[in-house]
Amino acid sequence: NVGWDQKGMGDDEYSAVWKLVLMPVAREYQPDLVLVSAGFDGALGDMGECCVTPSCFARLTSGLLTLAGGRVVCTLEGGYVRSVLSRCVEAVVGTLLGETDVVNNFCTRDLMEDILSSIHSGAASSIRSTMASHFPYWNCFKEYKQGYAKG
C-alpha cells in the first residue's frame, strides 16, 4: 500500500505509483499468478474520495497482464455506487478479454522525475517515502536510491 496524505487523488497519481512503485516490485517478484481483490471505491463518484476513472483502472489492469504470463484473476471487493461500479468493472473485464492494448509500465529515472513533477506534490512525497522505505528490500529501486533515501 501507498498511503496518500490527502483525499482526491486521481488517474495521474495512481498511474505514477503504479509505474514507479508497484509494477517494479511486481516484476522483480516474478509471480506465477496475480490475484486481485478489485475494489473500486476509489473511483470518481464513489465513496472512497478519490478520482480514479474507469480508463485508469483498465490501464492498471493492462499492466498486470504483463506479469505471470498474463495469468490474472480478479475478484470484486468494493465499490458502492452501482453506476460507477458498473463502468469500472466493464473497463477491467474488457482489458482482461483483450479489448485494449496491454501497456508496458517500465520507467526510467528521467521518466520518474517527469512523472513526480507533474502530479500532486503530496502524492509525489508519498511515493518517494514509500520507495525510500523499500530500498533495502527491492533491487528495482537501487537506480532511484540516490537522492531519495533518508539517512
CSV table of C-alpha atoms in Angstrom, one decimal:
chain,number,residue,atom,x,y,z
A,1,ASN,CA,0.0,0.0,0.0
A,2,VAL,CA,1.0,3.6,-0.6
A,3,GLY,CA,-0.7,6.0,1.8
A,4,TRP,CA,-1.9,9.2,0.3
A,5,ASP,CA,-1.6,12.2,2.6
A,6,GLN,CA,-4.9,13.7,1.4
A,7,LYS,CA,-8.2,13.0,-0.5
A,8,GLY,CA,-8.9,13.4,-4.1
A,9,MET,CA,-6.0,11.6,-5.8
A,10,GLY,CA,-6.8,10.6,-9.4
A,11,ASP,CA,-5.6,9.0,-12.5
A,12,ASP,CA,-2.2,10.8,-12.7
A,13,GLU,CA,-1.3,9.9,-9.1
A,14,TYR,CA,-2.5,6.3,-9.3
A,15,SER,CA,-0.6,5.8,-12.6
A,16,ALA,CA,2.5,7.3,-11.1
A,17,VAL,CA,2.5,5.0,-8.1
A,18,TRP,CA,1.8,2.1,-10.4
A,19,LYS,CA,4.7,2.8,-12.7
A,20,LEU,CA,7.2,3.9,-10.0
A,21,VAL,CA,6.5,1.5,-7.1
A,22,LEU,CA,4.0,-1.3,-7.6
A,23,MET,CA,5.0,-2.6,-11.1
A,24,PRO,CA,8.7,-2.6,-10.4
A,25,VAL,CA,8.2,-4.6,-7.3
A,26,ALA,CA,5.8,-7.0,-9.0
A,27,ARG,CA,8.2,-7.5,-11.9
A,28,GLU,CA,11.1,-8.2,-9.5
A,29,TYR,CA,8.9,-10.7,-7.5
A,30,GLN,CA,8.0,-12.6,-10.7
A,31,PRO,CA,4.7,-14.0,-9.6
A,32,ASP,CA,3.3,-17.2,-11.2
A,33,LEU,CA,-0.2,-15.9,-10.8
A,34,VAL,CA,-1.7,-12.5,-10.0
A,35,LEU,CA,-4.7,-12.3,-7.6
A,36,VAL,CA,-6.5,-9.0,-7.5
A,37,SER,CA,-9.0,-8.0,-4.9
A,38,ALA,CA,-10.6,-5.4,-7.1
A,39,GLY,CA,-12.0,-2.5,-5.1
A,40,PHE,CA,-13.5,0.4,-7.0
A,41,ASP,CA,-14.4,2.7,-4.1
A,42,GLY,CA,-11.5,4.9,-5.2
A,43,ALA,CA,-13.4,5.6,-8.4
A,44,LEU,CA,-14.5,9.1,-9.3
A,45,GLY,CA,-18.1,9.4,-7.9
A,46,ASP,CA,-17.8,6.5,-5.4
A,47,MET,CA,-17.4,6.9,-1.6
A,48,GLY,CA,-13.6,6.4,-1.4
A,49,GLU,CA,-13.0,10.2,-2.0
A,50,CYS,CA,-10.5,9.6,-4.9
A,51,CYS,CA,-11.0,10.4,-8.5
A,52,VAL,CA,-9.8,7.3,-10.5
A,53,THR,CA,-11.6,6.8,-13.8
A,54,PRO,CA,-12.6,3.5,-15.4
A,55,SER,CA,-10.0,4.0,-18.1
A,56,CYS,CA,-7.3,4.3,-15.5
A,57,PHE,CA,-8.5,1.0,-13.9
A,58,ALA,CA,-8.2,-0.5,-17.3
A,59,ARG,CA,-4.6,0.8,-17.8
A,60,LEU,CA,-3.6,-0.6,-14.4
A,61,THR,CA,-5.1,-4.0,-15.3
A,62,SER,CA,-3.3,-3.9,-18.5
A,63,GLY,CA,0.0,-3.6,-16.6
A,64,LEU,CA,-0.9,-6.7,-14.6
A,65,LEU,CA,-1.3,-8.7,-17.8
A,66,THR,CA,2.4,-8.3,-18.4
A,67,LEU,CA,3.1,-10.4,-15.3
A,68,ALA,CA,2.8,-14.1,-14.7
A,69,GLY,CA,2.3,-14.8,-18.4
A,70,GLY,CA,-1.0,-12.9,-18.3
A,71,ARG,CA,-2.5,-15.2,-15.6
A,72,VAL,CA,-4.6,-12.7,-13.7
A,73,VAL,CA,-7.6,-13.4,-11.5
A,74,CYS,CA,-9.8,-10.5,-10.4
A,75,THR,CA,-12.5,-10.7,-7.7
A,76,LEU,CA,-14.9,-7.9,-6.9
A,77,GLU,CA,-14.3,-6.5,-3.5
A,78,GLY,CA,-15.6,-3.0,-3.3
A,79,GLY,CA,-17.3,-0.1,-5.0
A,80,TYR,CA,-20.6,1.1,-3.7
A,81,VAL,CA,-22.2,3.3,-6.2
A,82,ARG,CA,-23.6,0.9,-8.8
A,83,SER,CA,-23.5,3.2,-11.8
A,84,VAL,CA,-19.8,4.0,-11.1
A,85,LEU,CA,-19.0,0.3,-10.2
A,86,SER,CA,-20.5,-1.0,-13.5
A,87,ARG,CA,-18.3,1.3,-15.6
A,88,CYS,CA,-15.2,0.3,-13.7
A,89,VAL,CA,-15.9,-3.4,-13.9
A,90,GLU,CA,-16.7,-3.1,-17.6
A,91,ALA,CA,-13.3,-1.4,-18.2
A,92,VAL,CA,-11.4,-4.1,-16.3
A,93,VAL,CA,-13.2,-7.0,-17.8
A,94,GLY,CA,-12.7,-5.5,-21.3
A,95,THR,CA,-9.0,-5.3,-20.6
A,96,LEU,CA,-8.9,-8.9,-19.4
A,97,LEU,CA,-10.7,-10.0,-22.5
A,98,GLY,CA,-8.1,-8.2,-24.7
A,99,GLU,CA,-10.3,-5.3,-25.8
A,100,THR,CA,-7.5,-2.9,-25.1
A,101,ASP,CA,-3.8,-2.9,-25.8
A,102,VAL,CA,-1.5,-4.2,-23.0
A,103,VAL,CA,0.6,-1.3,-21.6
A,104,ASN,CA,4.1,-1.9,-20.6
A,105,ASN,CA,4.8,0.0,-17.4
A,106,PHE,CA,8.6,0.2,-17.4
A,107,CYS,CA,10.0,3.5,-16.1
A,108,THR,CA,13.4,5.2,-16.3
A,109,ARG,CA,14.8,7.6,-13.7
A,110,ASP,CA,14.2,10.5,-16.1
A,111,LEU,CA,10.6,9.5,-16.7
A,112,MET,CA,10.2,9.1,-12.9
A,113,GLU,CA,11.3,12.7,-12.4
A,114,ASP,CA,8.9,13.9,-15.1
A,115,ILE,CA,6.0,11.9,-13.5
A,116,LEU,CA,6.7,13.1,-10.0
A,117,SER,CA,7.0,16.7,-11.0
A,118,SER,CA,3.6,16.5,-12.9
A,119,ILE,CA,1.4,15.1,-10.1
A,120,HIS,CA,0.1,16.5,-6.8
A,121,SER,CA,3.1,17.3,-4.6
A,122,GLY,CA,1.6,15.3,-1.7
A,123,ALA,CA,1.3,12.2,-3.9
A,124,ALA,CA,4.9,12.6,-5.1
A,125,SER,CA,6.0,12.9,-1.5
A,126,SER,CA,4.1,9.7,-0.5
A,127,ILE,CA,5.6,7.8,-3.5
A,128,ARG,CA,9.2,9.0,-2.6
A,129,SER,CA,8.6,8.0,1.0
A,130,THR,CA,7.3,4.5,0.0
A,131,MET,CA,10.3,4.0,-2.3
A,132,ALA,CA,12.7,5.0,0.4
A,133,SER,CA,11.1,2.6,2.8
A,134,HIS,CA,11.6,-0.3,0.3
A,135,PHE,CA,15.1,0.5,-0.9
A,136,PRO,CA,16.7,-2.2,1.4
A,137,TYR,CA,14.3,-4.9,0.1
A,138,TRP,CA,13.9,-4.5,-3.6
A,139,ASN,CA,16.7,-4.2,-6.2
A,140,CYS,CA,14.3,-2.4,-8.6
A,141,PHE,CA,14.7,0.7,-6.6
A,142,LYS,CA,18.5,0.8,-6.5
A,143,GLU,CA,18.7,3.0,-9.6
A,144,TYR,CA,16.5,5.6,-7.9
A,145,LYS,CA,18.0,5.4,-4.4
A,146,GLN,CA,20.4,8.3,-4.7
A,147,GLY,CA,18.6,11.5,-3.7
A,148,TYR,CA,15.6,9.7,-2.1
A,149,ALA,CA,17.0,7.7,0.7
A,150,LYS,CA,16.7,9.2,4.2
A,151,GLY,CA,19.7,8.8,6.2
